[in-house]
């Protein structure tokens, strides 16, 4: 039996491939499924089964492409409400292929249909499990957030289910059972996720903050509060995953190169320009009204906060990177890239403008000036932990919902951690018609370095 | 959604094909799976799923050929102990394809791994089930027999499980739910099975003898007694089904034509000759030591009582029927046909002998003669219901276990219903070295017609 972990840094998302005797199971695949197909081929195996631990909110899964194009069978919890065909597993359902046996356990809490998969390597030990794939039920250092279904069921009810699922389905596994979760640090699916890629049940029992709760009530109050704001695109992704996404090739294969003239024409007709260069390069010189989301960061998450499913996007990227950009957009369900500026920014023949930024040393003198709006677009937890006085917190996660609180007349000064996100927010706001927006160069890190006064506050449970 | 019933008279075995939107599920397929493949092809569908209600004892299923050769996924109860790969379903597990939804219910009783499948036609009614496939848990007019696992678990324990399964899993379905069982009249899997092919939950509640029991205790005593003797081949078939049978073509494709000389040579080396002509034709003239099991009856069941898995069999059949004979043997796991007499009985160049039978009118005069052994080889229930005085009952079902009770010195007079089975028993015994064996021509039916004295006894629950 072979077990391979695939970790997508951009979305802090883990997926898994289990191969035995020519057959393979993929768990929570990312949307671009070529990596799994190639790995399976390398091992002379066919991916016959896809297991979705639940309907993901934070990324679009490739499950339907496996089913439609590669004839795989999808497994999900029996409570899943999906448009596609699947095997709905119940507590105790089993899938065996080769020398691998997967036993499913229903673990409602993060969602109602959540299921974990206990893996046995029958060659090694038919009695004791090798590992458990915990999806978004149990992370390393954290547990699934129970607050995303608020519209249909309260977070307290879900937290109660999560508590029961953890206690009766996962923590009863032997301590040495390896834990392979659905996400790592940086994910919006929890608030204290570790950078580690694998743990054990025993280690989580000992160290996971949520599992230290002395009572069900304490657990509920711990996990139902201080969760990061869910990015704007989460409901869209649930919807897409329920339906099943179209094959990625349908998106990538249709990307067209555009000349400057065509880009201008399309922009006039409502298309948006997405410049994926680093925020530093972008600030030097950029196409007016273009939006900057650097590829060198959690690109998909932040793109998902500023673009919507109905946008049409023209990519400005280093030559050869266009398909990667479109793929990374599609990974969160934004099949919105229509083409790219042929030749990249160097070929642009139209107007350009620099995006001057505010140096931290120049910030101090205007902090008391009522003609400025000081906006920190980091997460609530980050903001609470350390911030500059007079900044208000409007997280980028749902900035599109907060714009009504901002005035178009007063200049906006944006702050984030390193000025990656503030470049996203700045260009997003400019695109919405805010004419006077500047961001603090280097963000709060640079402010600290330059000795600006930082308000600090302990808030251990809110790392995002 | 299309639902097709396949009923194999020879084994009184029902199988089902459900097709929706290009995908198909086959339930309890017989071993020769061509009929399903052709039906699916006709409807432009691919058989992607095979559901085995349990490990069958009375026939070999084609599930593994579907999986190995046609890439289908096998579904069974999670308690199944199998060597092949399968999806082990638990209570509430669901399989959806096209507009068909199948919900599985674990129904231990006949076996521990028994599962029934509730079918919804989502186009017609997503709430109320269209039908339930009850395997060997619920028949029309009967319920599954709980006495076949005697070695590992008592029939009373299994009958208790069966009672609970029926009450909590099946009889709770709406009365109008159609019932599609695994077997009909003639099967050894129960004792009161109807000839009907479909019923409803409501009708079974009203008329099924076992469901009229007033208490669990009454139910247990009703179903745990008076079951037919399990044919000798049952344990073999469970074993084969757990392992999965080899593709049928491997057997049929290797059948060789033999000349008389080759047949004699092989017979001398231990091969057995199986003559499948009608018992009437056979009795006129037959190859010495050949065994007669007529194709025009429950061929497989009775062949399974007189042949074993280690036999090598040469078929004597009408030209062109050889593959059918081999197929019907293989349907119960006897992959024992090595070839056939080329040209059939007409081409036989060796010795032949008639098989004189005893006319009923000649029976009466010898009934008190102690030099004869009078053996009725019908089922216990048949024998109890009506018989001729002085006959002892050694059912053909397990005659090979009873031969020690028979003397080779005294002539044996065999009786069955119509003299189909007695021809089987006679030639089987001759093959074992019994030199003096005769059967009553026309069986007990002819005796009745000729006015012989019949001992009758009411035993309503024992029809087999």
Coordinates of N, CA and C in Angstrom, one line a residue, chain A residues 21 23 46 48-49 67 71-73 75 78 81-100 106, chain B residues 21 23 46 48-49 67 71-73 75 78 81-100 106:
Chain A
X21 N -2.4 -2.5 -5.1 CA -2.6 -3.5 -6.1 C -3.3 -3.0 -7.4
X23 N -5.1 -0.4 -7.8 CA -6.3 0.5 -7.7 C -6.0 1.6 -6.7
X46 N -5.0 2.6 -11.3 CA -6.2 3.4 -11.8 C -6.9 4.0 -10.6
X48 N -9.9 4.6 -9.0 CA -11.2 4.1 -9.1 C -12.2 4.7 -8.1
X49 N -11.6 5.3 -7.1 CA -12.5 5.9 -6.0 C -12.1 7.2 -5.6
X67 N -15.1 11.4 -11.7 CA -16.2 10.5 -12.0 C -16.6 10.6 -13.5
X71 N -14.2 7.9 -14.8 CA -15.1 6.7 -14.5 C -14.9 6.3 -13.0
X72 N -14.4 7.2 -12.2 CA -14.3 6.8 -10.8 C -15.6 6.9 -10.1
X73 N -15.7 6.2 -8.9 CA -16.9 6.3 -8.1 C -16.7 7.3 -6.9
X75 N -17.4 8.7 -3.2 CA -17.9 8.4 -1.9 C -18.0 9.6 -1.1
X78 N -23.6 9.8 3.7 CA -24.9 9.6 3.2 C -25.8 10.8 3.3
X81 N -25.9 16.4 0.3 CA -26.9 16.7 -0.7 C -26.2 17.2 -1.9
X82 N -26.2 16.3 -2.9 CA -25.4 16.5 -4.1 C -26.2 16.3 -5.3
X83 N -25.8 17.0 -6.4 CA -26.5 16.8 -7.7 C -25.9 15.6 -8.5
X84 N -24.6 15.2 -8.1 CA -24.0 14.1 -8.9 C -24.3 12.8 -8.2
X85 N -23.9 11.7 -8.9 CA -24.1 10.4 -8.3 C -22.9 10.1 -7.4
X86 N -23.3 9.5 -6.3 CA -22.2 9.1 -5.3 C -22.7 7.9 -4.4
X87 N -21.8 7.3 -3.8 CA -22.1 6.3 -2.8 C -22.1 7.0 -1.5
X88 N -23.3 7.0 -0.9 CA -23.4 7.6 0.4 C -23.1 6.7 1.5
X89 N -22.0 6.9 2.2 CA -21.5 6.0 3.2 C -22.2 6.3 4.6
X90 N -22.4 5.3 5.3 CA -23.0 5.4 6.7 C -21.9 4.9 7.6
X91 N -22.1 5.1 8.9 CA -21.2 4.7 9.9 C -20.9 3.2 9.7
X92 N -19.6 2.9 9.6 CA -19.2 1.5 9.5 C -19.1 1.0 8.1
X93 N -19.5 1.8 7.1 CA -19.3 1.4 5.7 C -17.9 1.2 5.4
X94 N -17.6 0.3 4.5 CA -16.2 -0.1 4.3 C -15.9 -0.1 2.8
X95 N -14.7 0.4 2.4 CA -14.3 0.2 1.0 C -12.9 -0.5 1.1
X96 N -12.9 -1.6 0.3 CA -11.6 -2.3 0.3 C -11.1 -2.4 -1.1
X97 N -9.8 -2.2 -1.3 CA -9.2 -2.3 -2.6 C -7.8 -2.8 -2.3
X98 N -7.4 -3.8 -3.1 CA -6.0 -4.4 -2.8 C -5.9 -4.7 -1.4
X99 N -4.8 -4.3 -0.8 CA -4.5 -4.5 0.6 C -4.9 -3.4 1.5
X100 N -5.7 -2.4 1.0 CA -6.1 -1.3 1.7 C -7.6 -1.4 2.1
X106 N -19.1 8.4 10.4 CA -19.9 9.7 10.2 C -19.5 10.6 11.4
Chain B
X21 N -30.0 6.6 -16.8 CA -29.1 7.6 -17.4 C -27.7 7.0 -17.7
X23 N -26.2 4.4 -16.7 CA -25.5 3.6 -15.7 C -26.4 2.5 -15.2
X46 N -23.9 1.3 -19.0 CA -22.8 0.5 -18.5 C -23.1 0.0 -17.1
X48 N -22.1 -0.5 -13.9 CA -21.0 0.1 -13.0 C -21.1 -0.5 -11.6
X49 N -22.2 -1.0 -11.2 CA -22.4 -1.5 -9.8 C -23.0 -2.9 -9.8
X67 N -16.6 -7.2 -11.8 CA -15.6 -6.4 -11.2 C -14.3 -6.5 -12.0
X71 N -15.0 -3.9 -14.8 CA -14.6 -2.8 -14.0 C -15.8 -2.2 -13.1
X72 N -16.7 -3.1 -12.8 CA -17.8 -2.6 -11.9 C -17.3 -2.7 -10.4
X73 N -18.1 -2.0 -9.6 CA -17.8 -2.0 -8.2 C -18.8 -2.8 -7.5
X75 N -20.9 -4.1 -4.3 CA -21.5 -3.6 -3.0 C -22.0 -4.8 -2.2
X78 N -21.4 -4.6 5.1 CA -20.1 -4.4 5.6 C -19.6 -5.6 6.4
X81 N -17.5 -11.3 4.7 CA -16.1 -11.7 4.7 C -15.8 -12.2 3.3
X82 N -15.1 -11.4 2.6 CA -14.8 -11.7 1.2 C -13.4 -11.5 0.9
X83 N -12.9 -12.3 -0.1 CA -11.5 -12.1 -0.6 C -11.4 -11.0 -1.6
X84 N -12.5 -10.6 -2.2 CA -12.4 -9.6 -3.3 C -12.7 -8.2 -2.7
X85 N -12.4 -7.2 -3.5 CA -12.6 -5.9 -3.1 C -14.1 -5.5 -3.2
X86 N -14.6 -4.8 -2.2 CA -16.0 -4.4 -2.3 C -16.3 -3.2 -1.4
X87 N -17.4 -2.6 -1.7 CA -17.8 -1.5 -0.8 C -18.7 -2.1 0.2
X88 N -18.4 -2.0 1.5 CA -19.2 -2.6 2.5 C -20.2 -1.6 3.0
X89 N -21.5 -1.9 2.7 CA -22.5 -0.9 3.1 C -23.0 -1.1 4.5
X90 N -23.3 0.0 5.1 CA -23.9 -0.1 6.5 C -25.3 0.4 6.4
X91 N -26.0 0.3 7.4 CA -27.4 0.8 7.5 C -27.5 2.2 7.1
X92 N -28.3 2.5 6.0 CA -28.4 3.9 5.6 C -27.5 4.3 4.5
X93 N -26.5 3.4 4.1 CA -25.7 3.8 3.0 C -26.5 3.9 1.8
X94 N -26.0 4.8 0.9 CA -26.8 5.1 -0.3 C -26.0 5.0 -1.6
X95 N -26.6 4.5 -2.6 CA -26.0 4.5 -3.9 C -26.9 5.3 -4.9
X96 N -26.4 6.3 -5.5 CA -27.3 7.0 -6.5 C -26.6 7.0 -7.8
X97 N -27.4 6.7 -8.8 CA -26.9 6.8 -10.2 C -28.1 7.2 -11.1
X98 N -27.9 8.2 -11.9 CA -29.0 8.7 -12.7 C -30.1 9.1 -11.8
X99 N -31.3 8.7 -12.1 CA -32.5 9.0 -11.3 C -32.9 7.9 -10.4
X100 N -31.9 7.0 -10.2 CA -32.2 5.9 -9.3 C -31.4 6.1 -8.0
X106 N -29.3 -3.0 6.5 CA -28.7 -4.3 7.0 C -29.8 -5.1 7.6

